Short mmCIF file of C-alpha atoms and ligand atoms in Angstrom, two decimals:
data_model
loop_
_atom_site.label_atom_id
_atom_site.label_comp_id
_atom_site.label_asym_id
_atom_site.label_seq_id
_atom_site.Cartn_x
_atom_site.Cartn_y
_atom_site.Cartn_z
CA MET A 13 92.18 130.46 93.22
CA ASN A 14 94.16 130.68 90.03
CA GLY A 15 95.90 127.54 91.14
CA SER A 16 92.84 125.49 91.36
CA LYS A 17 91.66 126.73 87.96
CA TRP A 18 94.86 125.71 86.35
CA GLY A 19 94.73 122.42 88.31
CA GLY A 20 91.33 121.72 86.87
CA ILE A 21 92.55 122.27 83.31
CA ALA A 22 95.53 120.11 83.84
CA ALA A 23 93.26 117.34 85.14
CA PHE A 24 91.18 117.61 82.04
CA VAL A 25 94.08 117.35 79.69
CA CYS A 26 95.51 114.54 81.61
CA ALA A 27 92.27 112.70 81.59
CA GLY A 28 92.07 113.03 77.76
CA LEU A 29 95.48 111.62 77.37
CA VAL A 30 95.91 108.84 79.86
CA GLY A 31 92.57 107.88 81.15
CA ALA A 32 90.42 108.14 84.16
CA SER A 33 92.94 107.17 86.81
CA SER A 34 95.03 110.27 86.49
CA VAL A 35 91.85 112.37 86.94
CA ALA A 36 91.55 111.18 90.45
CA VAL A 37 95.28 111.83 91.03
CA ALA A 38 95.20 115.46 89.78
CA GLN A 39 91.85 116.26 91.37
CA ALA A 40 92.92 115.02 94.80
CA LYS A 41 95.95 117.29 94.74
CA PRO A 42 95.31 118.47 98.31
CA GLN A 43 95.16 121.99 99.46
CA VAL A 44 97.78 123.06 101.94
CA THR A 45 96.22 122.97 105.38
CA PHE A 46 97.27 123.94 108.99
CA ALA A 47 96.44 120.42 110.35
CA LYS A 48 98.29 118.47 107.70
CA ASP A 49 101.06 120.67 106.45
CA VAL A 50 101.81 123.50 108.69
CA ALA A 51 101.39 122.29 112.16
CA PRO A 52 104.22 119.68 111.80
CA ILE A 53 106.66 122.56 110.76
CA LEU A 54 105.66 124.82 113.66
CA GLN A 55 106.15 121.93 116.00
CA ARG A 56 109.75 121.23 114.82
CA ALA A 57 110.90 124.85 114.16
CA CYS A 58 108.84 127.36 116.18
CA GLN A 59 107.10 125.93 119.25
CA ALA A 60 110.28 125.58 121.45
CA CYS A 61 110.12 129.39 121.76
CA HIS A 62 106.46 130.03 120.79
CA ARG A 63 104.59 128.48 123.65
CA PRO A 64 103.54 129.85 127.09
CA ASN A 65 106.23 130.87 129.40
CA ASN A 66 108.98 131.06 126.81
CA ILE A 67 110.86 133.83 125.10
CA ALA A 68 108.62 134.41 122.02
CA PRO A 69 105.76 136.96 122.20
CA MET A 70 102.92 134.70 121.28
CA SER A 71 102.13 131.03 121.29
CA LEU A 72 101.92 129.04 118.06
CA LEU A 73 100.66 125.67 119.60
CA THR A 74 97.19 125.53 118.17
CA TYR A 75 95.21 126.71 115.04
CA GLU A 76 93.43 129.22 117.09
CA GLU A 77 96.68 130.77 118.28
CA ALA A 78 98.43 130.69 114.97
CA ARG A 79 95.73 132.04 112.72
CA PRO A 80 95.68 135.61 113.74
CA TRP A 81 99.44 135.72 113.06
CA ALA A 82 99.36 134.14 109.60
CA ARG A 83 100.40 137.39 107.60
CA SER A 84 103.24 138.01 109.90
CA ILE A 85 104.35 134.47 110.00
CA ARG A 86 104.47 134.49 106.12
CA VAL A 87 106.75 137.72 106.21
CA LYS A 88 109.03 136.29 108.96
CA VAL A 89 109.67 132.87 107.39
CA ALA A 90 109.72 134.20 103.68
CA GLU A 91 112.53 136.62 104.80
CA ARG A 92 114.17 133.96 106.95
CA GLU A 93 113.98 136.18 109.91
CA MET A 94 112.20 133.18 111.81
CA PRO A 95 113.23 130.92 113.20
CA PRO A 96 116.37 132.98 114.18
CA TRP A 97 119.26 131.51 112.07
CA TYR A 98 121.35 133.94 110.18
CA ILE A 99 124.08 131.69 108.66
CA ASP A 100 124.65 132.23 104.77
CA ARG A 101 123.20 128.89 103.61
CA ASN A 102 124.95 129.06 100.27
CA VAL A 103 128.62 128.99 101.20
CA GLY A 104 130.86 127.04 103.39
CA VAL A 105 129.81 124.16 105.75
CA LYS A 106 126.10 123.66 105.19
CA LYS A 107 125.12 121.03 107.85
CA PHE A 108 124.52 121.87 111.48
CA ASP A 109 123.30 120.14 114.63
CA PRO A 110 120.99 121.46 115.86
CA ASP A 111 119.53 123.15 112.75
CA PRO A 112 116.08 124.66 113.38
CA SER A 113 116.03 126.53 109.96
CA LEU A 114 113.26 125.88 107.39
CA SER A 115 113.99 124.18 104.00
CA ASP A 116 112.90 126.10 100.99
CA ALA A 117 110.04 123.44 100.71
CA GLU A 118 108.82 124.28 104.20
CA ILE A 119 108.88 128.05 103.49
CA ASP A 120 106.87 127.36 100.34
CA THR A 121 104.39 125.41 102.37
CA ILE A 122 103.78 128.16 104.85
CA VAL A 123 103.47 130.86 102.17
CA LYS A 124 101.04 128.75 100.07
CA TRP A 125 99.04 128.11 103.23
CA VAL A 126 98.78 131.74 103.97
CA ASP A 127 97.90 132.82 100.36
CA ALA A 128 95.21 130.18 100.40
CA GLY A 129 93.55 131.97 103.28
CA ALA A 130 95.29 130.02 106.14
CA PRO A 131 92.77 127.11 106.23
CA ARG A 132 92.49 124.77 109.18
CA GLY A 133 91.91 121.70 107.16
CA ASN A 134 90.70 118.36 108.77
CA PRO A 135 91.30 118.43 112.61
CA ALA A 136 91.80 114.71 112.27
CA ASP A 137 95.11 115.39 110.30
CA MET A 138 96.63 117.32 113.25
CA PRO A 139 99.78 115.65 114.55
CA PRO A 140 99.84 114.74 118.28
CA PRO A 141 100.92 117.72 120.26
CA ARG A 142 104.67 118.09 120.66
CA LYS A 143 105.93 117.11 124.27
CA PHE A 144 108.27 119.55 125.77
CA ASP A 145 110.82 118.15 128.16
CA ASP A 146 113.19 120.80 129.32
CA SER A 147 113.74 122.85 132.23
CA ASP A 148 113.16 120.42 135.17
CA ARG A 149 115.96 117.96 134.49
CA TRP A 150 119.53 117.80 133.25
CA HIS A 151 119.82 116.36 129.74
CA ILE A 152 123.64 115.69 130.44
CA GLY A 153 122.93 113.35 133.46
CA GLU A 154 123.57 114.40 137.07
CA PRO A 155 126.32 117.15 137.01
CA ASP A 156 129.29 117.07 139.39
CA ILE A 157 129.36 120.86 139.58
CA ILE A 158 126.39 123.10 139.82
CA ALA A 159 126.54 127.04 139.77
CA THR A 160 123.87 129.58 139.85
CA LEU A 161 123.68 133.42 139.85
CA PRO A 162 124.34 134.41 143.60
CA LYS A 163 120.84 136.16 143.66
CA ASP A 164 118.01 136.35 141.17
CA VAL A 165 118.04 139.18 138.68
CA ILE A 166 114.64 141.06 138.82
CA VAL A 167 113.44 141.98 135.45
CA LYS A 168 111.08 144.87 135.69
CA ALA A 169 107.71 144.92 134.12
CA ALA A 170 108.78 147.57 131.68
CA ALA A 171 112.51 148.09 130.86
CA ALA A 172 114.81 148.31 127.93
CA ASP A 173 116.59 145.18 126.98
CA GLN A 174 119.53 144.54 129.32
CA TRP A 175 122.88 142.89 128.65
CA MET A 176 125.08 142.05 131.65
CA ASP A 177 127.86 139.95 132.97
CA VAL A 178 127.33 138.37 136.37
CA ASP A 179 129.74 136.17 138.45
CA MET A 180 128.27 132.78 139.33
CA THR A 181 128.54 131.27 142.78
CA HIS A 182 131.92 130.07 143.58
CA VAL A 183 132.82 126.55 142.52
CA ASP A 184 135.79 124.74 144.01
CA ILE A 185 138.21 123.31 141.34
CA PRO A 186 141.55 122.70 143.16
CA LYS A 187 143.13 120.92 140.07
CA ASP A 188 142.68 120.94 136.18
CA ARG A 189 139.99 118.63 135.27
CA TYR A 190 138.35 117.33 132.04
CA ILE A 191 134.75 118.24 131.25
CA LYS A 192 132.69 115.40 129.69
CA ALA A 193 129.36 117.42 129.45
CA VAL A 194 128.10 120.83 130.25
CA GLU A 195 124.67 122.44 130.20
CA VAL A 196 123.19 125.89 131.06
CA LYS A 197 119.44 126.74 131.40
CA PRO A 198 117.24 129.39 133.07
CA SER A 199 116.07 128.00 136.57
CA LYS A 200 113.72 131.01 136.93
CA GLY A 201 111.93 133.28 134.40
CA PRO A 202 112.72 131.41 131.22
CA SER A 203 110.27 133.79 129.45
CA VAL A 204 112.69 136.91 130.15
CA VAL A 205 116.12 134.99 129.49
CA HIS A 206 116.82 135.55 125.83
CA HIS A 207 120.42 134.34 126.06
CA ALA A 208 122.75 133.13 128.68
CA VAL A 209 126.37 132.46 127.82
CA ALA A 210 128.60 130.87 130.51
CA SER A 211 132.40 131.56 130.47
CA THR A 212 135.33 130.53 132.57
CA TYR A 213 138.08 132.75 133.61
CA LEU A 214 141.10 132.79 135.96
CA GLU A 215 141.18 135.59 138.47
CA ASP A 216 144.70 136.31 137.86
CA ASP A 217 144.17 137.04 134.37
CA PRO A 218 140.52 137.76 133.58
CA GLU A 219 140.90 139.51 130.27
CA ILE A 220 143.01 136.99 128.57
CA SER A 221 141.76 133.81 130.09
CA LYS A 222 138.12 134.37 129.64
CA THR A 223 136.75 131.46 127.58
CA LEU A 224 133.17 130.61 126.36
CA LEU A 225 132.01 127.57 128.01
CA VAL A 226 128.47 126.80 126.90
CA GLU A 227 125.49 128.86 125.65
CA TYR A 228 121.78 128.46 126.41
CA ALA A 229 119.67 128.26 123.30
CA VAL A 230 116.05 127.25 123.36
CA GLY A 231 115.81 123.74 121.97
CA LYS A 232 119.49 122.89 122.54
CA PHE A 233 120.26 120.77 125.69
CA GLY A 234 123.90 121.37 126.52
CA ASP A 235 127.18 119.80 125.05
CA ILE A 236 128.02 116.33 125.57
CA TYR A 237 131.56 115.42 124.17
CA PRO A 238 132.03 112.09 122.49
CA ASP A 239 133.95 109.55 124.47
CA GLY A 240 137.66 110.43 124.53
CA ALA A 241 136.91 114.06 123.88
CA ALA A 242 136.97 116.74 126.57
CA ARG A 243 137.13 120.46 127.53
CA VAL A 244 139.69 121.48 130.17
CA LEU A 245 138.42 123.19 133.30
CA ARG A 246 141.49 125.07 134.70
CA ALA A 247 142.28 124.85 138.54
CA ASN A 248 140.60 127.65 140.29
CA SER A 249 138.51 128.59 137.32
CA LYS A 250 135.61 131.05 138.01
CA LEU A 251 132.43 131.08 136.22
CA SER A 252 130.67 134.12 134.74
CA MET A 253 127.40 134.57 132.93
CA ASN A 254 126.60 136.94 130.12
CA LEU A 255 122.84 137.53 129.97
CA HIS A 256 120.35 139.18 127.73
CA LEU A 257 117.21 140.03 129.61
CA HIS A 258 113.89 141.17 128.04
CA SER A 259 110.93 142.64 129.78
CA ILE A 260 107.53 141.14 129.17
CA GLY A 261 105.11 143.38 131.02
CA GLU A 262 105.25 141.79 134.52
CA GLU A 263 108.01 141.74 137.02
CA ILE A 264 109.86 138.53 136.87
CA PRO A 265 112.76 137.03 138.76
CA ALA A 266 115.43 135.34 136.64
CA ASN A 267 118.16 132.91 137.41
CA VAL A 268 120.33 130.62 135.49
CA VAL A 269 122.01 127.38 136.33
CA VAL A 270 125.17 125.71 134.88
CA GLY A 271 125.76 122.08 135.45
CA ILE A 272 129.25 120.42 134.53
CA LYS A 273 129.87 116.59 134.40
CA LEU A 274 133.74 115.74 134.77
CA TYR A 275 135.68 112.79 133.65
CA PRO A 276 137.20 111.03 136.52
CA GLU A 277 140.28 112.50 138.05
CA GLY A 278 143.39 111.43 136.39
CA TYR A 279 141.65 110.76 133.00
CA LYS A 280 143.57 111.69 129.75
CA PRO A 281 141.32 112.39 126.89
CA THR A 282 142.47 111.74 123.48
CA PHE A 283 141.08 114.88 122.09
CA VAL A 284 140.81 118.20 123.90
CA GLU A 285 138.28 120.75 122.56
CA THR A 286 139.77 124.42 122.41
CA VAL A 287 137.47 127.45 122.42
CA THR A 288 139.09 130.48 121.21
CA HIS A 289 139.02 133.86 119.75
CA VAL A 290 139.88 133.86 116.11
CA GLY A 291 140.93 136.84 113.84
CA ASP A 292 140.68 139.59 116.60
CA ASN A 293 141.09 143.10 115.09
CA GLU A 294 141.60 145.75 117.71
CA ASP A 295 142.14 148.44 115.12
CA LEU A 296 138.49 149.03 113.93
CA ASP A 297 137.85 152.18 112.15
CA ILE A 298 134.09 152.57 111.74
CA ALA A 299 133.14 156.13 110.45
CA PRO A 300 129.87 157.78 111.32
CA GLY A 301 127.32 156.84 108.67
CA ASP A 302 129.37 154.08 107.21
CA ALA A 303 127.04 151.28 106.24
CA ASN A 304 129.72 148.83 105.38
CA ALA A 305 132.88 149.24 107.46
CA ARG A 306 135.10 146.19 106.67
CA SER A 307 137.87 144.98 108.71
CA GLU A 308 140.09 141.80 108.81
CA GLY A 309 141.81 139.82 111.41
CA TYR A 310 143.92 136.54 111.16
CA THR A 311 144.84 133.54 113.37
CA VAL A 312 147.34 130.87 112.30
CA LEU A 313 146.71 127.28 113.32
CA THR A 314 149.82 125.99 115.06
CA LYS A 315 148.49 122.40 114.86
CA PRO A 316 146.08 120.49 112.66
CA VAL A 317 142.41 120.90 113.88
CA ARG A 318 139.05 119.63 113.52
CA LEU A 319 136.57 122.56 113.51
CA THR A 320 133.42 122.12 115.44
CA SER A 321 131.65 125.48 115.65
CA PHE A 322 131.51 129.11 114.83
CA GLN A 323 129.76 132.09 116.65
CA PRO A 324 130.54 135.65 115.26
CA HIS A 325 131.22 138.19 117.94
CA LEU A 326 130.24 141.76 117.06
CA HIS A 327 128.83 144.47 119.07
CA ASN A 328 125.72 146.69 118.27
CA ARG A 329 126.95 147.79 114.79
CA GLY A 330 127.67 144.32 113.61
CA LYS A 331 126.33 143.49 110.19
CA ALA A 332 128.12 140.34 108.81
CA GLN A 333 131.10 138.08 109.25
CA CYS A 334 133.00 135.57 107.20
CA VAL A 335 135.55 132.90 108.16
CA GLU A 336 137.85 131.59 105.58
CA ALA A 337 140.77 129.19 105.75
CA ILE A 338 143.87 129.85 103.80
CA ILE A 339 145.54 126.52 103.49
CA PRO A 340 149.14 126.32 102.57
CA GLY A 341 150.58 123.94 100.24
CA ALA A 342 147.21 122.87 98.90
CA GLY A 343 147.38 124.37 95.56
CA ILE A 344 148.60 122.62 92.30
CA ARG A 345 151.67 124.89 91.95
CA PRO A 346 154.43 125.18 94.60
CA GLY A 347 153.79 128.14 96.87
CA ILE A 348 150.10 128.67 96.07
CA ALA A 349 147.71 128.48 99.05
CA LYS A 350 144.09 127.38 98.73
CA THR A 351 141.19 129.46 100.17
CA GLN A 352 138.15 127.71 101.70
CA THR A 353 135.12 129.40 103.01
CA ILE A 354 134.21 128.10 106.36
CA SER A 355 131.15 129.97 107.29
CA CYS A 356 129.45 133.32 106.77
CA VAL A 357 126.76 135.02 108.77
CA ASN A 358 125.34 137.48 106.34
CA ARG A 359 122.59 139.03 108.42
CA TYR A 360 124.19 139.45 111.89
CA ARG A 361 121.51 140.08 114.56
CA PHE A 362 122.94 141.64 117.72
CA ASN A 363 120.06 140.35 119.83
CA TRP A 364 120.44 136.71 118.90
CA HIS A 365 123.39 134.83 120.14
CA ILE A 366 123.78 131.82 118.00
CA VAL A 367 126.45 129.20 117.99
CA TYR A 368 126.51 127.31 114.71
CA HIS A 369 127.71 123.69 115.48
CA TYR A 370 128.88 121.66 112.49
CA THR A 371 127.61 118.08 112.05
CA PRO A 372 130.58 115.64 112.64
CA ASP A 373 130.91 114.51 108.98
CA ASP A 374 131.17 118.22 107.96
CA GLN A 375 133.55 119.50 110.63
CA PRO A 376 136.43 121.03 108.50
CA LEU A 377 139.69 119.27 108.95
CA LEU A 378 142.55 121.87 108.45
CA PRO A 379 146.38 121.26 108.45
CA ALA A 380 148.82 123.03 110.69
CA GLY A 381 149.98 126.29 109.14
CA THR A 382 146.36 127.10 108.01
CA MET A 383 145.61 130.92 108.24
CA LEU A 384 141.93 131.56 109.54
CA LYS A 385 140.87 134.95 108.00
CA VAL A 386 137.81 136.60 109.67
CA THR A 387 136.25 139.48 107.65
CA SER A 388 133.72 141.53 109.48
CA TRP A 389 131.40 144.29 108.40
CA HIS A 390 129.84 147.07 110.59
CA ASP A 391 126.80 149.24 109.81
CA ASN A 392 127.19 152.68 111.59
CA THR A 393 124.07 154.16 110.06
CA SER A 394 120.60 154.94 111.66
CA ALA A 395 119.25 152.15 109.38
CA ASN A 396 120.72 149.66 111.91
CA LYS A 397 118.14 149.70 114.81
CA PHE A 398 120.83 148.63 117.37
CA ASN A 399 123.07 151.46 116.64
CA PRO A 400 123.62 153.46 119.90
CA ASP A 401 124.91 156.58 118.07
CA PRO A 402 125.29 156.83 114.28
CA SER A 403 126.77 160.25 114.43
CA ASN A 404 129.81 159.01 116.14
CA TRP A 405 133.01 157.31 115.07
CA ALA A 406 133.37 153.90 116.77
CA GLY A 407 136.40 151.72 117.44
CA PHE A 408 137.33 148.61 119.32
CA GLY A 409 136.53 148.42 123.04
CA GLN A 410 134.97 146.44 125.82
CA ARG A 411 131.98 148.61 126.31
CA SER A 412 128.80 147.78 124.39
CA ILE A 413 128.82 151.15 122.81
CA ASP A 414 132.41 150.33 121.49
CA ASP A 415 132.67 147.59 118.89
CA MET A 416 134.48 144.39 118.38
CA ALA A 417 135.30 141.87 115.57
CA PHE A 418 136.49 138.32 116.16
CA ALA A 419 134.86 134.88 115.82
CA TRP A 420 134.62 132.28 118.74
CA MET A 421 135.56 128.96 117.22
CA THR A 422 135.88 125.61 118.78
CA TRP A 423 138.07 122.83 117.63
CA TYR A 424 139.93 119.76 118.51
CA GLU A 425 143.76 119.88 118.22
CA LEU A 426 144.94 116.77 116.38
CA THR A 427 148.33 115.24 116.14
CA GLU A 428 149.74 114.78 112.52
CA ASP A 429 148.75 111.17 112.59
CA GLN A 430 145.31 111.76 113.84
CA TYR A 431 144.88 114.41 111.09
CA LYS A 432 145.97 112.17 108.29
CA GLU A 433 143.77 109.28 109.65
CA MET A 434 140.67 111.63 109.63
CA VAL A 435 141.42 113.03 106.21
CA ALA A 436 141.74 109.39 104.83
CA GLU A 437 138.47 108.33 106.61
CA ARG A 438 136.69 111.39 104.96
CA GLN A 439 138.02 110.41 101.52
CA ARG A 440 136.79 106.90 102.02
CA LYS A 441 133.28 108.12 103.07
CA THR A 442 133.23 110.61 100.18
CA GLN A 443 134.22 107.83 97.59
CA ALA A 444 131.63 105.37 99.12
CA ALA A 445 128.95 108.09 98.85
CA THR A 446 129.85 108.87 95.23
CA GLN A 447 129.92 105.12 94.25
CA ASN A 448 126.42 104.67 95.81
CA GLN A 449 125.16 107.74 93.86
CA GLN A 450 126.69 106.17 90.59
CA GLN A 451 124.87 102.79 91.21
C1 HEC B 19 114.74 130.60 119.37
C2 HEC B 19 113.38 131.11 119.57
C3 HEC B 19 112.41 131.16 118.46
C4 HEC B 19 112.03 130.30 117.44
C5 HEC B 19 112.72 129.02 117.30
C6 HEC B 19 111.10 131.12 116.74
N1 HEC B 19 110.76 132.21 117.12
FE1 HEC B 19 109.57 133.63 116.40
N2 HEC B 19 110.14 134.94 117.68
C7 HEC B 19 110.95 134.73 118.75
C8 HEC B 19 111.10 136.11 119.57
C9 HEC B 19 111.99 136.14 120.85
C10 HEC B 19 110.43 136.99 118.93
C11 HEC B 19 110.22 138.42 119.17
C12 HEC B 19 111.55 139.11 119.16
C13 HEC B 19 112.13 139.10 117.62
O1 HEC B 19 111.26 139.32 116.73
O2 HEC B 19 113.42 138.80 117.57
C14 HEC B 19 109.82 136.20 117.67
C15 HEC B 19 108.94 136.96 116.80
C16 HEC B 19 108.19 136.34 115.80
C17 HEC B 19 107.23 136.87 115.03
C18 HEC B 19 106.88 138.36 115.04
C19 HEC B 19 105.90 138.62 116.18
C20 HEC B 19 105.49 140.14 116.26
O3 HEC B 19 105.36 140.59 117.41
O4 HEC B 19 105.29 140.83 115.09
C21 HEC B 19 106.74 135.86 114.27
C22 HEC B 19 105.60 136.05 113.24
C23 HEC B 19 107.42 134.73 114.53
N3 HEC B 19 108.22 134.88 115.55
C24 HEC B 19 107.05 133.52 114.00
C25 HEC B 19 107.93 132.42 114.12
C26 HEC B 19 107.73 131.13 113.40
C27 HEC B 19 106.77 130.84 112.37
C28 HEC B 19 108.79 130.26 113.65
C29 HEC B 19 109.13 128.97 113.14
C30 HEC B 19 109.16 128.79 111.81
C31 HEC B 19 109.45 130.98 114.93
N4 HEC B 19 108.92 132.19 115.00
C32 HEC B 19 110.60 130.42 115.45
C33 HEC B 19 111.56 133.45 119.04
C34 HEC B 19 111.56 132.31 118.32
#
């Protein structure tokens, strides 16, 4: 209401100064409405989950569905709790694909809409409904290998959230092969599958060899590697699935399917993507009641790399994590290293498993000898709602009541020549962009 009063005065002043045409402009300053301004944002950033038969508790497809949630929507978007996206936006790499998060302008629009009483506006302004095209087809094309859970997991009508590792059906991989694309998705019960992360491992050495393969995230349809780039699938690999299942008031059978497309046998890719633990710290010392237990771990890059994604791995007490690159020989004086922040997740949420994929132009290029430093923070107080026992000391361990600290990172290993070429190409692009700006 204040807004329109001041708007009116501004219109009056303008009219006096520059004539009648600006009156029309100022008075026409439209109110923020659902149909025109809010619906497009919900379509892009919310509806993938907030629609029937998906993981969110309510649907936000229509005005009637969204209106009762207006207050709660305002709180969740203003606090950047929704959509789930917990990367620190102010440091390190800033561009991701996919990136469901809201811009400051979009948050402002939603806040203004709620504060104005959440008006519907003119139904004719509604965008056409978003079409969802997800579970019934492969987005990577027809896979060569398909694996599922050997039997459905029954999610009871009422039960605590469950986290579990389940071996997938056997796949026969007699020789090392290269992966062109990989996708995972719920094949049954999408409303109860909150996350599904597929890993590969070798039976002889399950602990050391376990490697993240692909994660299911609502709105993301698998990983397709650019031509010439690949992941390795080791001979005799087994597949295992880590699940987070969430009851929704009725008994639901759930299952998950992984599809893998291979390059032809004998194919040699130019770039091989490595997925690896970075900065493991197995000496965690998390005192009871400590709200900010800090630990560090380090990994040295033995070859130049192009970093493609980051996912913090902490257990229930996880609070935040940062990855920095300490780059040797990049300083002005001999012997001085340069530190570059790669990514920080400043509000780790144990129940959301988010992999942050960098856009190609923003994937950090790092020389051999770079030290990756991973700093993690754990909150062992009762203020952390996921904490199983704030009165106990916690250390490193496999059980979910123990804790962990490392980052999953993916990169392409580069030869020295490939690295130099990519750095030069980046410099050319940056120069071209700066020249464009100056013109
Ligand atoms: C990746 C899936 C996903 C996306 C995208 C998403 N949500 Fe949610 N949302 C959820 C889930 C699951 C919950 C319930 C559990 C939780 O809060 O973590 C939830 C909870 C909420 C709640 C609280 C509901 C309650 O019971 O109090 C609101 C409000 C909300 N979301 C709004 C939004 C809005 C607005 C957007 C888009 C700007 C959005 N969400 C995007 C999955 C999602």
